[in-house]
Amino acid sequence: MKRLTIIGLLLLNFGLLSAQKAPYNVVFDMTSDDTITHKMALRWISEVVDNNPDAVVEMVFFGKSLGMITKGKSMVAEQVTNFSKRKNVTFKVCAIAMKNNNVDKSQLVEGVEIIPDGIYEIVSKQHEGWGYIKVSH
């Protein structure tokens, strides 16, 4: 009996040690035109990816947030471009929001991808099990 207990404990311990760590995938929802919020969001992204190299981060822009990713308007354009060069960070802008805000793809900061629908993108990520962060302050 003692032998079976020891074997059982060893198997349980092995199972706990071999358990996979949950993936760290997070989608940030950016709708704000506030430059303080833009800087804060990039700081959050930095904190996530610098402390968790396996983390995957996506920021989705819609509403009035397009100033963060528009050439000549963005106060964080260089940071957005630099982050977008990482394989685990993406910036995606809603085509509907671009149309509503009269922004052409030539006006976007380098590294920003266009998607058909920002809300659908966020809902899809949540359906896939991604964490969701609404960026505001």
JSON list of C-alpha atoms in Angstrom, two decimals:
[
{"chain": "A", "resi": 1, "resn": "MET", "atom": "CA", "xyz": [0.00, 0.00, 0.00]},
{"chain": "A", "resi": 2, "resn": "LYS", "atom": "CA", "xyz": [2.83, 2.35, 0.90]},
{"chain": "A", "resi": 3, "resn": "ARG", "atom": "CA", "xyz": [4.47, 1.62, -2.45]},
{"chain": "A", "resi": 4, "resn": "LEU", "atom": "CA", "xyz": [1.25, 2.47, -4.35]},
{"chain": "A", "resi": 5, "resn": "THR", "atom": "CA", "xyz": [0.94, 5.74, -2.43]},
{"chain": "A", "resi": 6, "resn": "ILE", "atom": "CA", "xyz": [4.51, 6.72, -3.32]},
{"chain": "A", "resi": 7, "resn": "ILE", "atom": "CA", "xyz": [3.96, 5.82, -6.98]},
{"chain": "A", "resi": 8, "resn": "GLY", "atom": "CA", "xyz": [0.71, 7.80, -6.98]},
{"chain": "A", "resi": 9, "resn": "LEU", "atom": "CA", "xyz": [2.40, 10.86, -5.47]},
{"chain": "A", "resi": 10, "resn": "LEU", "atom": "CA", "xyz": [5.23, 10.64, -7.99]},
{"chain": "A", "resi": 11, "resn": "LEU", "atom": "CA", "xyz": [2.78, 10.45, -10.89]},
{"chain": "A", "resi": 12, "resn": "LEU", "atom": "CA", "xyz": [0.78, 13.38, -9.51]},
{"chain": "A", "resi": 13, "resn": "ASN", "atom": "CA", "xyz": [3.96, 15.41, -9.05]},
{"chain": "A", "resi": 14, "resn": "PHE", "atom": "CA", "xyz": [5.10, 14.57, -12.59]},
{"chain": "A", "resi": 15, "resn": "GLY", "atom": "CA", "xyz": [1.70, 15.63, -13.94]},
{"chain": "A", "resi": 16, "resn": "LEU", "atom": "CA", "xyz": [1.85, 18.95, -12.12]},
{"chain": "A", "resi": 17, "resn": "LEU", "atom": "CA", "xyz": [5.39, 19.65, -13.29]},
{"chain": "A", "resi": 18, "resn": "SER", "atom": "CA", "xyz": [4.62, 18.84, -16.89]},
{"chain": "A", "resi": 19, "resn": "ALA", "atom": "CA", "xyz": [1.43, 20.95, -17.01]},
{"chain": "A", "resi": 20, "resn": "GLN", "atom": "CA", "xyz": [1.61, 23.54, -19.75]},
{"chain": "A", "resi": 21, "resn": "LYS", "atom": "CA", "xyz": [1.63, 27.20, -18.94]},
{"chain": "A", "resi": 22, "resn": "ALA", "atom": "CA", "xyz": [-1.38, 29.08, -20.31]},
{"chain": "A", "resi": 23, "resn": "PRO", "atom": "CA", "xyz": [-0.53, 31.24, -23.34]},
{"chain": "A", "resi": 24, "resn": "TYR", "atom": "CA", "xyz": [-0.17, 34.96, -22.67]},
{"chain": "A", "resi": 25, "resn": "ASN", "atom": "CA", "xyz": [-2.12, 36.54, -25.53]},
{"chain": "A", "resi": 26, "resn": "VAL", "atom": "CA", "xyz": [-3.73, 39.93, -25.04]},
{"chain": "A", "resi": 27, "resn": "VAL", "atom": "CA", "xyz": [-5.64, 42.30, -27.31]},
{"chain": "A", "resi": 28, "resn": "PHE", "atom": "CA", "xyz": [-5.72, 45.99, -26.42]},
{"chain": "A", "resi": 29, "resn": "ASP", "atom": "CA", "xyz": [-8.79, 48.00, -27.44]},
{"chain": "A", "resi": 30, "resn": "MET", "atom": "CA", "xyz": [-7.78, 51.59, -28.32]},
{"chain": "A", "resi": 31, "resn": "THR", "atom": "CA", "xyz": [-10.50, 54.15, -29.04]},
{"chain": "A", "resi": 32, "resn": "SER", "atom": "CA", "xyz": [-9.08, 57.23, -27.31]},
{"chain": "A", "resi": 33, "resn": "ASP", "atom": "CA", "xyz": [-7.62, 60.29, -29.01]},
{"chain": "A", "resi": 34, "resn": "ASP", "atom": "CA", "xyz": [-5.81, 61.25, -25.79]},
{"chain": "A", "resi": 35, "resn": "THR", "atom": "CA", "xyz": [-2.02, 61.28, -26.19]},
{"chain": "A", "resi": 36, "resn": "ILE", "atom": "CA", "xyz": [-1.47, 60.41, -22.52]},
{"chain": "A", "resi": 37, "resn": "THR", "atom": "CA", "xyz": [-3.53, 57.26, -23.08]},
{"chain": "A", "resi": 38, "resn": "HIS", "atom": "CA", "xyz": [-1.43, 56.46, -26.18]},
{"chain": "A", "resi": 39, "resn": "LYS", "atom": "CA", "xyz": [1.81, 56.67, -24.20]},
{"chain": "A", "resi": 40, "resn": "MET", "atom": "CA", "xyz": [0.32, 54.64, -21.36]},
{"chain": "A", "resi": 41, "resn": "ALA", "atom": "CA", "xyz": [-0.77, 51.87, -23.75]},
{"chain": "A", "resi": 42, "resn": "LEU", "atom": "CA", "xyz": [2.72, 51.59, -25.22]},
{"chain": "A", "resi": 43, "resn": "ARG", "atom": "CA", "xyz": [4.16, 51.40, -21.71]},
{"chain": "A", "resi": 44, "resn": "TRP", "atom": "CA", "xyz": [1.77, 48.52, -20.96]},
{"chain": "A", "resi": 45, "resn": "ILE", "atom": "CA", "xyz": [2.81, 46.72, -24.14]},
{"chain": "A", "resi": 46, "resn": "SER", "atom": "CA", "xyz": [6.45, 47.19, -23.20]},
{"chain": "A", "resi": 47, "resn": "GLU", "atom": "CA", "xyz": [5.85, 45.82, -19.72]},
{"chain": "A", "resi": 48, "resn": "VAL", "atom": "CA", "xyz": [4.06, 42.76, -21.09]},
{"chain": "A", "resi": 49, "resn": "VAL", "atom": "CA", "xyz": [6.55, 41.78, -23.81]},
{"chain": "A", "resi": 50, "resn": "ASP", "atom": "CA", "xyz": [9.70, 42.72, -21.88]},
{"chain": "A", "resi": 51, "resn": "ASN", "atom": "CA", "xyz": [8.68, 40.65, -18.86]},
{"chain": "A", "resi": 52, "resn": "ASN", "atom": "CA", "xyz": [7.08, 37.80, -20.82]},
{"chain": "A", "resi": 53, "resn": "PRO", "atom": "CA", "xyz": [9.01, 37.04, -24.03]},
{"chain": "A", "resi": 54, "resn": "ASP", "atom": "CA", "xyz": [6.40, 34.46, -25.12]},
{"chain": "A", "resi": 55, "resn": "ALA", "atom": "CA", "xyz": [3.52, 36.93, -24.82]},
{"chain": "A", "resi": 56, "resn": "VAL", "atom": "CA", "xyz": [1.65, 37.94, -27.97]},
{"chain": "A", "resi": 57, "resn": "VAL", "atom": "CA", "xyz": [0.14, 41.42, -28.03]},
{"chain": "A", "resi": 58, "resn": "GLU", "atom": "CA", "xyz": [-2.19, 43.08, -30.50]},
{"chain": "A", "resi": 59, "resn": "MET", "atom": "CA", "xyz": [-3.57, 46.61, -30.34]},
{"chain": "A", "resi": 60, "resn": "VAL", "atom": "CA", "xyz": [-6.73, 47.35, -32.31]},
{"chain": "A", "resi": 61, "resn": "PHE", "atom": "CA", "xyz": [-7.56, 50.95, -33.26]},
{"chain": "A", "resi": 62, "resn": "PHE", "atom": "CA", "xyz": [-11.00, 52.30, -34.03]},
{"chain": "A", "resi": 63, "resn": "GLY", "atom": "CA", "xyz": [-13.20, 55.20, -33.03]},
{"chain": "A", "resi": 64, "resn": "LYS", "atom": "CA", "xyz": [-11.21, 58.39, -32.50]},
{"chain": "A", "resi": 65, "resn": "SER", "atom": "CA", "xyz": [-7.84, 56.72, -31.76]},
{"chain": "A", "resi": 66, "resn": "LEU", "atom": "CA", "xyz": [-6.35, 57.00, -35.25]},
{"chain": "A", "resi": 67, "resn": "GLY", "atom": "CA", "xyz": [-4.19, 60.00, -34.31]},
{"chain": "A", "resi": 68, "resn": "MET", "atom": "CA", "xyz": [-1.90, 57.55, -32.50]},
{"chain": "A", "resi": 69, "resn": "ILE", "atom": "CA", "xyz": [-1.05, 55.84, -35.79]},
{"chain": "A", "resi": 70, "resn": "THR", "atom": "CA", "xyz": [-1.32, 58.69, -38.29]},
{"chain": "A", "resi": 71, "resn": "LYS", "atom": "CA", "xyz": [1.85, 60.28, -39.68]},
{"chain": "A", "resi": 72, "resn": "GLY", "atom": "CA", "xyz": [2.26, 63.89, -38.63]},
{"chain": "A", "resi": 73, "resn": "LYS", "atom": "CA", "xyz": [-0.23, 63.51, -35.76]},
{"chain": "A", "resi": 74, "resn": "SER", "atom": "CA", "xyz": [1.18, 60.69, -33.68]},
{"chain": "A", "resi": 75, "resn": "MET", "atom": "CA", "xyz": [3.37, 61.55, -30.72]},
{"chain": "A", "resi": 76, "resn": "VAL", "atom": "CA", "xyz": [4.42, 57.87, -30.49]},
{"chain": "A", "resi": 77, "resn": "ALA", "atom": "CA", "xyz": [4.96, 56.99, -34.18]},
{"chain": "A", "resi": 78, "resn": "GLU", "atom": "CA", "xyz": [8.55, 55.86, -33.70]},
{"chain": "A", "resi": 79, "resn": "GLN", "atom": "CA", "xyz": [7.60, 53.59, -30.79]},
{"chain": "A", "resi": 80, "resn": "VAL", "atom": "CA", "xyz": [4.71, 52.06, -32.77]},
{"chain": "A", "resi": 81, "resn": "THR", "atom": "CA", "xyz": [7.04, 51.36, -35.71]},
{"chain": "A", "resi": 82, "resn": "ASN", "atom": "CA", "xyz": [9.70, 49.85, -33.45]},
{"chain": "A", "resi": 83, "resn": "PHE", "atom": "CA", "xyz": [7.22, 47.63, -31.61]},
{"chain": "A", "resi": 84, "resn": "SER", "atom": "CA", "xyz": [5.65, 46.48, -34.90]},
{"chain": "A", "resi": 85, "resn": "LYS", "atom": "CA", "xyz": [9.03, 45.05, -35.94]},
{"chain": "A", "resi": 86, "resn": "ARG", "atom": "CA", "xyz": [8.77, 42.51, -33.14]},
{"chain": "A", "resi": 87, "resn": "LYS", "atom": "CA", "xyz": [7.22, 39.20, -34.12]},
{"chain": "A", "resi": 88, "resn": "ASN", "atom": "CA", "xyz": [4.92, 39.20, -31.08]},
{"chain": "A", "resi": 89, "resn": "VAL", "atom": "CA", "xyz": [3.43, 42.71, -31.34]},
{"chain": "A", "resi": 90, "resn": "THR", "atom": "CA", "xyz": [0.92, 43.90, -33.96]},
{"chain": "A", "resi": 91, "resn": "PHE", "atom": "CA", "xyz": [-1.02, 47.09, -34.49]},
{"chain": "A", "resi": 92, "resn": "LYS", "atom": "CA", "xyz": [-4.25, 46.83, -36.48]},
{"chain": "A", "resi": 93, "resn": "VAL", "atom": "CA", "xyz": [-6.59, 49.60, -37.56]},
{"chain": "A", "resi": 94, "resn": "CYS", "atom": "CA", "xyz": [-10.24, 49.27, -38.51]},
{"chain": "A", "resi": 95, "resn": "ALA", "atom": "CA", "xyz": [-10.98, 50.14, -42.16]},
{"chain": "A", "resi": 96, "resn": "ILE", "atom": "CA", "xyz": [-14.40, 51.45, -41.13]},
{"chain": "A", "resi": 97, "resn": "ALA", "atom": "CA", "xyz": [-12.80, 53.87, -38.65]},
{"chain": "A", "resi": 98, "resn": "MET", "atom": "CA", "xyz": [-10.33, 54.97, -41.31]},
{"chain": "A", "resi": 99, "resn": "LYS", "atom": "CA", "xyz": [-13.21, 55.80, -43.65]},
{"chain": "A", "resi": 100, "resn": "ASN", "atom": "CA", "xyz": [-15.17, 57.58, -40.90]},
{"chain": "A", "resi": 101, "resn": "ASN", "atom": "CA", "xyz": [-12.10, 59.64, -39.93]},
{"chain": "A", "resi": 102, "resn": "ASN", "atom": "CA", "xyz": [-10.95, 60.32, -43.52]},
{"chain": "A", "resi": 103, "resn": "VAL", "atom": "CA", "xyz": [-7.62, 58.55, -43.05]},
{"chain": "A", "resi": 104, "resn": "ASP", "atom": "CA", "xyz": [-5.94, 56.95, -46.06]},
{"chain": "A", "resi": 105, "resn": "LYS", "atom": "CA", "xyz": [-3.55, 54.00, -45.76]},
{"chain": "A", "resi": 106, "resn": "SER", "atom": "CA", "xyz": [-0.69, 56.23, -46.98]},
{"chain": "A", "resi": 107, "resn": "GLN", "atom": "CA", "xyz": [-1.14, 58.28, -43.79]},
{"chain": "A", "resi": 108, "resn": "LEU", "atom": "CA", "xyz": [-0.56, 55.34, -41.45]},
{"chain": "A", "resi": 109, "resn": "VAL", "atom": "CA", "xyz": [2.61, 54.96, -39.42]},
{"chain": "A", "resi": 110, "resn": "GLU", "atom": "CA", "xyz": [4.87, 52.20, -40.73]},
{"chain": "A", "resi": 111, "resn": "GLY", "atom": "CA", "xyz": [3.97, 48.76, -39.41]},
{"chain": "A", "resi": 112, "resn": "VAL", "atom": "CA", "xyz": [0.23, 49.31, -38.90]},
{"chain": "A", "resi": 113, "resn": "GLU", "atom": "CA", "xyz": [-2.02, 46.75, -40.58]},
{"chain": "A", "resi": 114, "resn": "ILE", "atom": "CA", "xyz": [-5.53, 47.45, -41.89]},
{"chain": "A", "resi": 115, "resn": "ILE", "atom": "CA", "xyz": [-8.35, 45.08, -40.93]},
{"chain": "A", "resi": 116, "resn": "PRO", "atom": "CA", "xyz": [-11.95, 45.18, -42.17]},
{"chain": "A", "resi": 117, "resn": "ASP", "atom": "CA", "xyz": [-13.65, 45.56, -38.76]},
{"chain": "A", "resi": 118, "resn": "GLY", "atom": "CA", "xyz": [-11.96, 46.39, -35.45]},
{"chain": "A", "resi": 119, "resn": "ILE", "atom": "CA", "xyz": [-14.79, 45.20, -33.24]},
{"chain": "A", "resi": 120, "resn": "TYR", "atom": "CA", "xyz": [-14.94, 41.87, -35.06]},
{"chain": "A", "resi": 121, "resn": "GLU", "atom": "CA", "xyz": [-11.17, 41.50, -34.59]},
{"chain": "A", "resi": 122, "resn": "ILE", "atom": "CA", "xyz": [-11.49, 41.99, -30.84]},
{"chain": "A", "resi": 123, "resn": "VAL", "atom": "CA", "xyz": [-14.45, 39.63, -30.54]},
{"chain": "A", "resi": 124, "resn": "SER", "atom": "CA", "xyz": [-12.56, 37.01, -32.57]},
{"chain": "A", "resi": 125, "resn": "LYS", "atom": "CA", "xyz": [-9.51, 37.26, -30.32]},
{"chain": "A", "resi": 126, "resn": "GLN", "atom": "CA", "xyz": [-11.68, 36.89, -27.24]},
{"chain": "A", "resi": 127, "resn": "HIS", "atom": "CA", "xyz": [-13.35, 33.85, -28.78]},
{"chain": "A", "resi": 128, "resn": "GLU", "atom": "CA", "xyz": [-9.85, 32.36, -29.27]},
{"chain": "A", "resi": 129, "resn": "GLY", "atom": "CA", "xyz": [-9.18, 32.83, -25.55]},
{"chain": "A", "resi": 130, "resn": "TRP", "atom": "CA", "xyz": [-7.15, 36.05, -25.69]},
{"chain": "A", "resi": 131, "resn": "GLY", "atom": "CA", "xyz": [-7.23, 38.43, -22.76]},
{"chain": "A", "resi": 132, "resn": "TYR", "atom": "CA", "xyz": [-8.91, 41.79, -23.37]},
{"chain": "A", "resi": 133, "resn": "ILE", "atom": "CA", "xyz": [-7.79, 45.20, -22.14]},
{"chain": "A", "resi": 134, "resn": "LYS", "atom": "CA", "xyz": [-9.78, 48.38, -22.78]},
{"chain": "A", "resi": 135, "resn": "VAL", "atom": "CA", "xyz": [-7.19, 51.15, -22.85]},
{"chain": "A", "resi": 136, "resn": "SER", "atom": "CA", "xyz": [-8.27, 54.20, -20.86]},
{"chain": "A", "resi": 137, "resn": "HIS", "atom": "CA", "xyz": [-7.12, 56.28, -17.95]}
]
